Short mmCIF file of C-alpha atoms and ligand atoms in Angstrom, two decimals:
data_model
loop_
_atom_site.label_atom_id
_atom_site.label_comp_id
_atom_site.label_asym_id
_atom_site.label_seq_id
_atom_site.Cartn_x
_atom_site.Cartn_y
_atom_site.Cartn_z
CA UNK A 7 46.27 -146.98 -145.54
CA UNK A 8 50.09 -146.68 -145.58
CA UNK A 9 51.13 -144.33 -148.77
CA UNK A 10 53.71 -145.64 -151.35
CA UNK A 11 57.12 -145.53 -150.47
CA UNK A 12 57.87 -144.04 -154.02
CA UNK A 13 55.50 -141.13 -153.35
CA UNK A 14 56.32 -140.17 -149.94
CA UNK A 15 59.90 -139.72 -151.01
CA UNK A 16 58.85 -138.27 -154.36
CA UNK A 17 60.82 -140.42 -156.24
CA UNK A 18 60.59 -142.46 -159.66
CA UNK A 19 59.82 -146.27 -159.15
CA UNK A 20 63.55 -147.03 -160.91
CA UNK A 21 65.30 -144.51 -158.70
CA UNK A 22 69.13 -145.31 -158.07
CA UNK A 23 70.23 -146.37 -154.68
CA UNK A 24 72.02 -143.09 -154.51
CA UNK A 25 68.78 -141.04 -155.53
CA UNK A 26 66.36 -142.93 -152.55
CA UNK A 27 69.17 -141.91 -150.39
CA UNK A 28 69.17 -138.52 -151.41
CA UNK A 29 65.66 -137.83 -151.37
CA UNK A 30 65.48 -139.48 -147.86
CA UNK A 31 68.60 -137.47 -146.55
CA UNK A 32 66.52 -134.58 -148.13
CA UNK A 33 63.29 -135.14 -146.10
CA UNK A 34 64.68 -135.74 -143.55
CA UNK A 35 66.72 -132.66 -142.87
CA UNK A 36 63.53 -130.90 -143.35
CA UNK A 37 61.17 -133.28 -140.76
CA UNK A 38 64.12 -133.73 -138.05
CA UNK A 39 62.65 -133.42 -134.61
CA UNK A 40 65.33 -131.92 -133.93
CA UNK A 41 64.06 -128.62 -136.03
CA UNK A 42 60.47 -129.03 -135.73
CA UNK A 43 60.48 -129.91 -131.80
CA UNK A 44 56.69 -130.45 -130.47
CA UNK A 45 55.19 -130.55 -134.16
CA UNK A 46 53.95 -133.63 -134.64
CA UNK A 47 53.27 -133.53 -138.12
CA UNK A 48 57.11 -133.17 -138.86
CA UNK A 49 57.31 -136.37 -136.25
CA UNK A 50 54.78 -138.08 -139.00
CA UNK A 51 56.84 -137.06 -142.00
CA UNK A 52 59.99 -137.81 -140.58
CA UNK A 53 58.84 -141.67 -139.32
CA UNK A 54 57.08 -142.25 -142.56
CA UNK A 55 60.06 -141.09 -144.72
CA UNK A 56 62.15 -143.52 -142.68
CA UNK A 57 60.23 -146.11 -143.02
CA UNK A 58 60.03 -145.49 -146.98
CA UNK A 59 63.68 -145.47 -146.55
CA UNK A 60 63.80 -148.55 -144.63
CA UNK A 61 62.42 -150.47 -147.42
CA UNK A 62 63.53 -148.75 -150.55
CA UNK A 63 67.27 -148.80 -149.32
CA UNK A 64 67.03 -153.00 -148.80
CA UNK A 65 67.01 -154.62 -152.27
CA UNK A 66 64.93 -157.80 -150.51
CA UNK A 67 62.87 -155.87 -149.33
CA UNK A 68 62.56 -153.41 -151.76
CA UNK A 69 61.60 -156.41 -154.27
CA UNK A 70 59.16 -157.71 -152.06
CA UNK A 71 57.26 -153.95 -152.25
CA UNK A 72 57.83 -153.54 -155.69
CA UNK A 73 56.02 -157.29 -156.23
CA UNK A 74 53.49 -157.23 -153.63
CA UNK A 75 53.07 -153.85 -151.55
CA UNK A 76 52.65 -153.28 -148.42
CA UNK A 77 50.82 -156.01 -147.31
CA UNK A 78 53.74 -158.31 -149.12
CA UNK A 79 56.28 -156.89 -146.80
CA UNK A 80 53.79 -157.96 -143.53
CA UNK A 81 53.62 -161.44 -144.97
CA UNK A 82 57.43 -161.47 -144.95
CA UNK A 83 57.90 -160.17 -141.48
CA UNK A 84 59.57 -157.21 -143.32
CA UNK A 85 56.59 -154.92 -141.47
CA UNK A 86 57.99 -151.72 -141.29
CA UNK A 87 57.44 -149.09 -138.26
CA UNK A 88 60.03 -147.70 -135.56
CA UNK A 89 59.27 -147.26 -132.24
CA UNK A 90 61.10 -144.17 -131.52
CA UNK A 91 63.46 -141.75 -132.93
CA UNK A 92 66.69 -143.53 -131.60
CA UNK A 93 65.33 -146.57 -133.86
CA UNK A 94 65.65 -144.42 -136.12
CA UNK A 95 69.39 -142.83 -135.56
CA UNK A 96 70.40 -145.93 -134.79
CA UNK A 97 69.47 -147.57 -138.39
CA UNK A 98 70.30 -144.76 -140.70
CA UNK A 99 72.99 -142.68 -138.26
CA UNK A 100 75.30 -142.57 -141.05
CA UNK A 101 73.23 -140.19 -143.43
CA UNK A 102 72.49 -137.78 -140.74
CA UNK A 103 76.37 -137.70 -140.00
CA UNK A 104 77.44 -134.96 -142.42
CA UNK A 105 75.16 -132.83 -140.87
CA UNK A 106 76.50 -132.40 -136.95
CA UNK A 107 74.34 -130.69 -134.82
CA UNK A 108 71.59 -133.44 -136.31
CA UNK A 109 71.00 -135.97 -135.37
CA UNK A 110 71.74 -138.57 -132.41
CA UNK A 111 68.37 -138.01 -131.04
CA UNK A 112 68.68 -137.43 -127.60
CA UNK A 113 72.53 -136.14 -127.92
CA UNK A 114 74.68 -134.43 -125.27
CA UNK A 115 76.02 -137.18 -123.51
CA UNK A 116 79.60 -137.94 -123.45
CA UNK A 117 81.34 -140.91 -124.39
CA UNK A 118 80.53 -143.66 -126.29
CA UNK A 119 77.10 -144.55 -125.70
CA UNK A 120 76.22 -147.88 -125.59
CA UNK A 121 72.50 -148.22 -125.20
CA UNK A 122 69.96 -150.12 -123.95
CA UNK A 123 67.33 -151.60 -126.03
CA UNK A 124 63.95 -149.96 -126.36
CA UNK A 125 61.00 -150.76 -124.45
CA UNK A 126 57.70 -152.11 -126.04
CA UNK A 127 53.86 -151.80 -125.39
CA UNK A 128 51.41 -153.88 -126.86
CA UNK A 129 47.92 -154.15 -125.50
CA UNK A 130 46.09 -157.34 -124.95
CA UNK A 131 42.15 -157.23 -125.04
CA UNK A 132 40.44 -160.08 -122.84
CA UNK A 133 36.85 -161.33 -122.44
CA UNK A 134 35.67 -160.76 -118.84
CA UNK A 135 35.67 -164.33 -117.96
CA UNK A 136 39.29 -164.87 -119.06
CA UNK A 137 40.06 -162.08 -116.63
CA UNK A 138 38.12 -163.90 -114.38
CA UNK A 139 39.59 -167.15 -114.26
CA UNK A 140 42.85 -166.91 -116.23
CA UNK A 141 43.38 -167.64 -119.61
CA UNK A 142 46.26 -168.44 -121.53
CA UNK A 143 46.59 -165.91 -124.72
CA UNK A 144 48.76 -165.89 -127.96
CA UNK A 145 50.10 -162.98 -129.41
CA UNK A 146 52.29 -161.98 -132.25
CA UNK A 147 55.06 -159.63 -131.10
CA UNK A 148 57.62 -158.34 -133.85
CA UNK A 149 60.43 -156.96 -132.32
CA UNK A 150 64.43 -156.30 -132.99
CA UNK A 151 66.81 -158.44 -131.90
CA UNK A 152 70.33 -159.17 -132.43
CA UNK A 153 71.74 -160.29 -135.79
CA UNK A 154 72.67 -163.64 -135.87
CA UNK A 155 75.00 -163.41 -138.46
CA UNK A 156 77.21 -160.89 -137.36
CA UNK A 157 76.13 -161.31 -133.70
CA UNK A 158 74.77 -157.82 -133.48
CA UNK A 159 77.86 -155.71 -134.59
CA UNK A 160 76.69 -155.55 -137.51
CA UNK A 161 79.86 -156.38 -139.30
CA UNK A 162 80.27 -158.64 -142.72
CA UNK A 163 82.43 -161.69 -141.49
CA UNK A 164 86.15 -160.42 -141.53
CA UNK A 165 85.46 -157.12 -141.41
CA UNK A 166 86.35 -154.20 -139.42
CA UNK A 167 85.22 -150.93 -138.37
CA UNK A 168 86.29 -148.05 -140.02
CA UNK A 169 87.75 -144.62 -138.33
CA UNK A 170 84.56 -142.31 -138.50
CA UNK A 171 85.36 -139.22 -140.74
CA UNK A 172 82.93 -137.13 -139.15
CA UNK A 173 84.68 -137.06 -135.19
CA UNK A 174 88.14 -138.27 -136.96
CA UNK A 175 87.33 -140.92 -134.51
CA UNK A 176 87.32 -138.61 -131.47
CA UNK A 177 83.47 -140.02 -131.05
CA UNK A 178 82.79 -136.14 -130.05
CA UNK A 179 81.59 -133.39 -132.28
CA UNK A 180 81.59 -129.45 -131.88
CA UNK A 181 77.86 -128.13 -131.88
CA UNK A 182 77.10 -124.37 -131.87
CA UNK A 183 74.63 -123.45 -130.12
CA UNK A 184 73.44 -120.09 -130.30
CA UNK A 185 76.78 -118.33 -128.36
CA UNK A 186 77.59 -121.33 -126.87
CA UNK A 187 80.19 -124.38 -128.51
CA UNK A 188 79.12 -127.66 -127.06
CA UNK A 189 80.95 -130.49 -127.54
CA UNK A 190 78.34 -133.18 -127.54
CA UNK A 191 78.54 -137.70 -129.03
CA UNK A 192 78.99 -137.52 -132.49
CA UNK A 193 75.88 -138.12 -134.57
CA UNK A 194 77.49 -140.14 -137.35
CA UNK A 195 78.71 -142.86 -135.18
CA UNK A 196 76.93 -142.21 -131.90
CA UNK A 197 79.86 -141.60 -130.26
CA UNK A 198 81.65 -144.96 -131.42
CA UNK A 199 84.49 -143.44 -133.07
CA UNK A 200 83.92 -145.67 -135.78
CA UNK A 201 81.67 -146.37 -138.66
CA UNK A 202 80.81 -148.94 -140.52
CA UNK A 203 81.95 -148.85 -144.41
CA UNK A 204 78.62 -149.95 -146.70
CA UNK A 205 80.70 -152.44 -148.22
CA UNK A 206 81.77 -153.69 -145.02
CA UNK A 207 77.66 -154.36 -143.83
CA UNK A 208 76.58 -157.21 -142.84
CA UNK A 209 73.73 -158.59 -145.52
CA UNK A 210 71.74 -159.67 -142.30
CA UNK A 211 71.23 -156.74 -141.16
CA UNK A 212 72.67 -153.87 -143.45
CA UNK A 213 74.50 -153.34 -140.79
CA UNK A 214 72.87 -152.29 -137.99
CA UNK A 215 73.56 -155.26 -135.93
CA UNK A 216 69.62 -156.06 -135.47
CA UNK A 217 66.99 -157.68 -137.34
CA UNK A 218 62.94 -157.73 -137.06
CA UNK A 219 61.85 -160.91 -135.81
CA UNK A 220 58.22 -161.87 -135.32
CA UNK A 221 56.92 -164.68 -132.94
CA UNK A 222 54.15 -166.37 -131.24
CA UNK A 223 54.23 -165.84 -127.31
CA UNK A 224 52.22 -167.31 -125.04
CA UNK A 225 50.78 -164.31 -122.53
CA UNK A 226 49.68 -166.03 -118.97
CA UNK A 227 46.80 -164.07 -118.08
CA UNK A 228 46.22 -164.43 -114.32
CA UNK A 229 43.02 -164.84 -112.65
CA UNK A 230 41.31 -162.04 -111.79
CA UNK A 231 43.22 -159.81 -113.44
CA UNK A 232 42.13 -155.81 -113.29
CA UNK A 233 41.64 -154.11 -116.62
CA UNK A 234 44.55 -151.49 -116.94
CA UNK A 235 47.66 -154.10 -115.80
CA UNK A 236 50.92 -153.99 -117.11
CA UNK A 237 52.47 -157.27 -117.37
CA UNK A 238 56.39 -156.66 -117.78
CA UNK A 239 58.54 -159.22 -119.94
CA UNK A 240 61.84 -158.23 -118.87
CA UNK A 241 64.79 -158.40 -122.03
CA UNK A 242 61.23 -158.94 -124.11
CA UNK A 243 61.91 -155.74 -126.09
CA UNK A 244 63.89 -154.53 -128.48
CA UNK A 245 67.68 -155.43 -128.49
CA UNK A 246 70.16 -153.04 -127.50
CA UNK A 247 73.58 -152.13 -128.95
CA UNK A 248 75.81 -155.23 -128.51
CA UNK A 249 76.60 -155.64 -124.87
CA UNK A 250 73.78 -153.78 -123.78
CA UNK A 251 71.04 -155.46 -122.61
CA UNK A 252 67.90 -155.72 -124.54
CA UNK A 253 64.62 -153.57 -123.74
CA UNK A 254 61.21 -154.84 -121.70
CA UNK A 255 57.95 -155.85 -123.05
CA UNK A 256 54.52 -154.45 -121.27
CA UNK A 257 51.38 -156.39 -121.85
CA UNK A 258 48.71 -153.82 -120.93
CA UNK A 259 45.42 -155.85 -120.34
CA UNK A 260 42.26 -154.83 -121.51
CA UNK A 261 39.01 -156.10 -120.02
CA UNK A 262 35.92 -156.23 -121.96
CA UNK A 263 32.96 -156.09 -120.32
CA UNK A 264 29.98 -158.70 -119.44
CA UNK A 265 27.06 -158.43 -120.63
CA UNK A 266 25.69 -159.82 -116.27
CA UNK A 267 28.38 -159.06 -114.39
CA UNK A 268 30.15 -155.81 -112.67
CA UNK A 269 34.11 -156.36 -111.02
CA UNK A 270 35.32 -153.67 -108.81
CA UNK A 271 38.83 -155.15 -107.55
CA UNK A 272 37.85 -158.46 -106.30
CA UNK A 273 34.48 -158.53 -105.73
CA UNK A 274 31.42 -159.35 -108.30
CA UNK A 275 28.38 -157.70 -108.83
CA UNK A 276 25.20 -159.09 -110.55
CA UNK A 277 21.41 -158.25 -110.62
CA UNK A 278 18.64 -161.21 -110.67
CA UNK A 279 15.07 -161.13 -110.97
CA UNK A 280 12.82 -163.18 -108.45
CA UNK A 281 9.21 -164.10 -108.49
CA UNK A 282 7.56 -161.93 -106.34
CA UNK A 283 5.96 -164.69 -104.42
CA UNK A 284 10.00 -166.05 -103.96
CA UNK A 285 10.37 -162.25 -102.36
CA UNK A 286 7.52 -162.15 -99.81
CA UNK A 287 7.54 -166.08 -98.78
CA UNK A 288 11.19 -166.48 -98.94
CA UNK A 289 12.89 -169.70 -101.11
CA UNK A 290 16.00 -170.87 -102.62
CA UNK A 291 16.85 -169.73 -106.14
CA UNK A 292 19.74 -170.02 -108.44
CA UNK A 293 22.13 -167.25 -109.20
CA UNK A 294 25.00 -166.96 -111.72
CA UNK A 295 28.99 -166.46 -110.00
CA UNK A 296 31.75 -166.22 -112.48
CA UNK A 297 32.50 -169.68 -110.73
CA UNK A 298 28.92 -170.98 -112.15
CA UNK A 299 25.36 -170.96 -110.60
CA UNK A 300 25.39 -171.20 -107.01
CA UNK A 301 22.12 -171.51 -104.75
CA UNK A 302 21.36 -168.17 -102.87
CA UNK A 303 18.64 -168.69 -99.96
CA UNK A 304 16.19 -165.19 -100.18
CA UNK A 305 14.89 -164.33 -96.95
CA UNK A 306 10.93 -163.73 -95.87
CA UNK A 307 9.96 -160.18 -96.71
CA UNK A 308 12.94 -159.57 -99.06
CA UNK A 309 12.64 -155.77 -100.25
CA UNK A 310 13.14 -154.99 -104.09
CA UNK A 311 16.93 -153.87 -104.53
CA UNK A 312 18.35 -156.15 -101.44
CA UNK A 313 21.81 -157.01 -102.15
CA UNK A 314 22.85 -160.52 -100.68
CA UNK A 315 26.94 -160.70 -100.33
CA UNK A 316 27.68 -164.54 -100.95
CA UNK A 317 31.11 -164.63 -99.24
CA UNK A 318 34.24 -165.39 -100.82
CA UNK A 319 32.34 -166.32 -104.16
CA UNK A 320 34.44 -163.10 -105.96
CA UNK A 321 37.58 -163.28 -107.95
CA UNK A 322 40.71 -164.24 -107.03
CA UNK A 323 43.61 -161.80 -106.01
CA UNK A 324 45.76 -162.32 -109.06
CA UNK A 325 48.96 -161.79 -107.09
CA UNK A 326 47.68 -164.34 -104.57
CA UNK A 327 48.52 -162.57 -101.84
CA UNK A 328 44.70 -162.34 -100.21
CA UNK A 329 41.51 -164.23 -100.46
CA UNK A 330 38.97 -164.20 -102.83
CA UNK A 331 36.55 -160.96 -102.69
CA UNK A 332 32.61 -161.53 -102.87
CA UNK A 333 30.11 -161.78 -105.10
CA UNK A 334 27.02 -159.38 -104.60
CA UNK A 335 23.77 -160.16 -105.92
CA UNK A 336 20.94 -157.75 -105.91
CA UNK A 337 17.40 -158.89 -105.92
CA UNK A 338 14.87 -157.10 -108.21
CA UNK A 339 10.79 -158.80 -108.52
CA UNK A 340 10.57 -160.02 -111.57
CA UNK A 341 7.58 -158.57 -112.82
CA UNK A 342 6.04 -160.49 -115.39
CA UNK A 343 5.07 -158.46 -119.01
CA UNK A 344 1.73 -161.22 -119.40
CA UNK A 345 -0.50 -163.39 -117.01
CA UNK A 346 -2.85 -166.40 -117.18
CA UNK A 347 -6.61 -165.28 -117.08
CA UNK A 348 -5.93 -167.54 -113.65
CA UNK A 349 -3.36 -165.39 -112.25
CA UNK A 350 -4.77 -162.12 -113.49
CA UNK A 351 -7.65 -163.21 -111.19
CA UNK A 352 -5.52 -164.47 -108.51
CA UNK A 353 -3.46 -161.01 -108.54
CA UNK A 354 -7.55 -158.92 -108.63
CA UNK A 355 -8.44 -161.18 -105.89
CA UNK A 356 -5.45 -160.14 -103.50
CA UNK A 357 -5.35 -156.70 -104.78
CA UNK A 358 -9.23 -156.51 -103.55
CA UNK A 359 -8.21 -158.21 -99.92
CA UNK A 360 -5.21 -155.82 -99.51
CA UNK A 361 -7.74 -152.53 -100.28
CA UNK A 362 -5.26 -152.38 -103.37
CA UNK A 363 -6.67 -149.70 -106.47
CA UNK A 364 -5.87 -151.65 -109.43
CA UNK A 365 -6.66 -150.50 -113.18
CA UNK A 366 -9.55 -152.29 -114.74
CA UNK A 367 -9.67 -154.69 -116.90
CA UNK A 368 -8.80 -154.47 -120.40
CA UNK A 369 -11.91 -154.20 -123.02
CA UNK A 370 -11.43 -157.54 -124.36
CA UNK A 371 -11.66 -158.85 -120.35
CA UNK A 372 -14.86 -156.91 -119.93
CA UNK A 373 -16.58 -158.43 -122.66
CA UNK A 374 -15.80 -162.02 -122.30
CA UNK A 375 -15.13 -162.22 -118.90
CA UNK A 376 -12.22 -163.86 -118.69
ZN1 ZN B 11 82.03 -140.03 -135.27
ZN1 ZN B 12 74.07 -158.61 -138.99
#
């Protein structure tokens, strides 16, 4: 259960624009990876304060949570989350900027930086049989992508950048670093040179060039597909800074199991049970494939745990490149849990003729014979 956005930046419900951003610049000082490195309950903090921020800082969306919560914000396709830190930097850069040596995430590279969008994993559970034989799946992916509106620099229509104050526009910033003076991007504009003025934000996107944008996609699950695959969807992730390209989706399948049959690669396991009589005379039965039943012809004298390989009856190679594997099919004797008083005495009769110990019969036999 997510926590309110009011309490996690320990703030009142009619806090000023300027307070949320104060309370959030506050918080986040303290959780900044960049001062709690390999503590991930700083990470926590830190994503959930900037997700609190996220909202509280949008007056749509922030209306939308006042009105209707958390859940209100889903049905809007406001849902809140970042996938990583430079998400993060890249959305709210600004109020780390009067703080250098914070900031820009992953910093130390020179120049502006124009970056590529982020990747994204989403998992995909499918039934054995849709593994089997292909399937078609829908899923609901929520992403960034460019703003339409300002076409992703996130600029108000006749606007333009401002110099950033805290480079002077030089894009590069000073950072000490114990005895050493590193001149590393600057945080406050990524290494742009220039900011963007709030008044000058586009309403899209408040500015940060990208908006979160759910939709239905249609996942082509292959046949014979092997739990653990990663689909990619290249330029199916999130966008990247305007002119770079835009991240890749992974699909990672997951195979649920089947209640008859094994997989290993391309082949098919499953166990039957025969009649016992089927086992020592020999006889044609019916066994299940993942392609349907299929006749199986059991040999005279078959032993209890034979497997019979019916060849090329397996899966298919889902990148089509060799033939289908087999399906194995291992013969237990059905042995059955009640008889007929006829083949109870069929069974005794044999059991005598083969010099077979057998228990007695039950009380109730003894007594009436049967
Ligand atoms: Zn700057
Ligand atoms: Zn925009």
């Amino acid at each position: 259960m997510a926590r309110d956005y009011y309490e996690v930046l320990g703030i009142e419900r009619n806090a000023s624009k300027q307070e949320i951003k104060k309370a959030y610049r506050k918080l986040a000082m303290k959780f900044h990876p960049d001062r709690n490195p390999g503590n991930p309950e700083a990470e926590a903090s830190f994503k959930e304060a900037s997700e609190a921020y996220e909202i509280l800082s949008d007056d749509e969306k922030r209306r939308v949570y006042d009105q209707f919560g958390h859940d209100g914000l889903k049905g809007q396709g406001f849902d809140p989350g970042f996938t990583d830190f430079s998400d993060i930097f890249s959305a709210f850069g600004d109020i780390f900027g009067g703080f250098a040596g914070f900031g820009g995430g992953r910093g130390g590279r020179r120049g502006p930086r124009v970056r590529r969008g982020a990747d994204l994993e989403m998992i995909l559970d499918v039934d054995f049989m849709e593994a089997a034989l292909g399937a078609e799946k829908t899923a609901r992916i929520t992403r960034h992508v460019h703003c339409n509106t300002c076409n992703g620099d996130g600029l108000k229509p006749g606007a333009s950048p401002a110099q950033c104050g805290t480079c002077a526009g030089r894009g590069q910033v000073i950072q000490q670093q114990g005895f050493l003076r590193i001149s590393t991007a600057c945080p406050a504009c990524r290494g742009q040179g220039k900011i963007i003025q709030p008044e000058d934000r586009c309403g899209s996107c408040n500015g940060s060039g990208k908006v979160r944008h759910t939709e239905e996609s249609t996942i082509k699950v292959p046949a014979g597909i092997e739990d653990g695959t990663r689909i990619r969807y290249s330029g199916k992730g999130e966008a990247g800074d305007p002119g770079a390209p835009a991240g890749d989706l992974y699909v990672i399948i997951r195979v649920r199991e089947h209640e008859l049959f094994r997989r290993d690669g391309r082949d098919t396991y499953v166990q039957v049970s025969v009649p016992y009589a089927t086992m020592v005379l020999g006889g044609d039965i019916e066994v299940p494939t993942v392609h349907g039943e299929e006749s199986l012809k059991i040999d005279p004298g078959t032993g209890s745990g034979k497997v019979f390989t019916m060849r090329g009856k397996g899966l298919d190679d889902p990148r089509g490149h060799r033939s289908r594997g087999h399906h194995h099919v291992q013969t237990v004797v059905d042995v059955p849990k009640k008889l007929s008083g006829e083949e109870e005495q069929l069974l005794r009769r044999l059991a005598e003729l083969q010099g077979t110990k057998v228990a007695e019969k039950g009380l109730w036999g003894k007594i009436f014979g049967a």
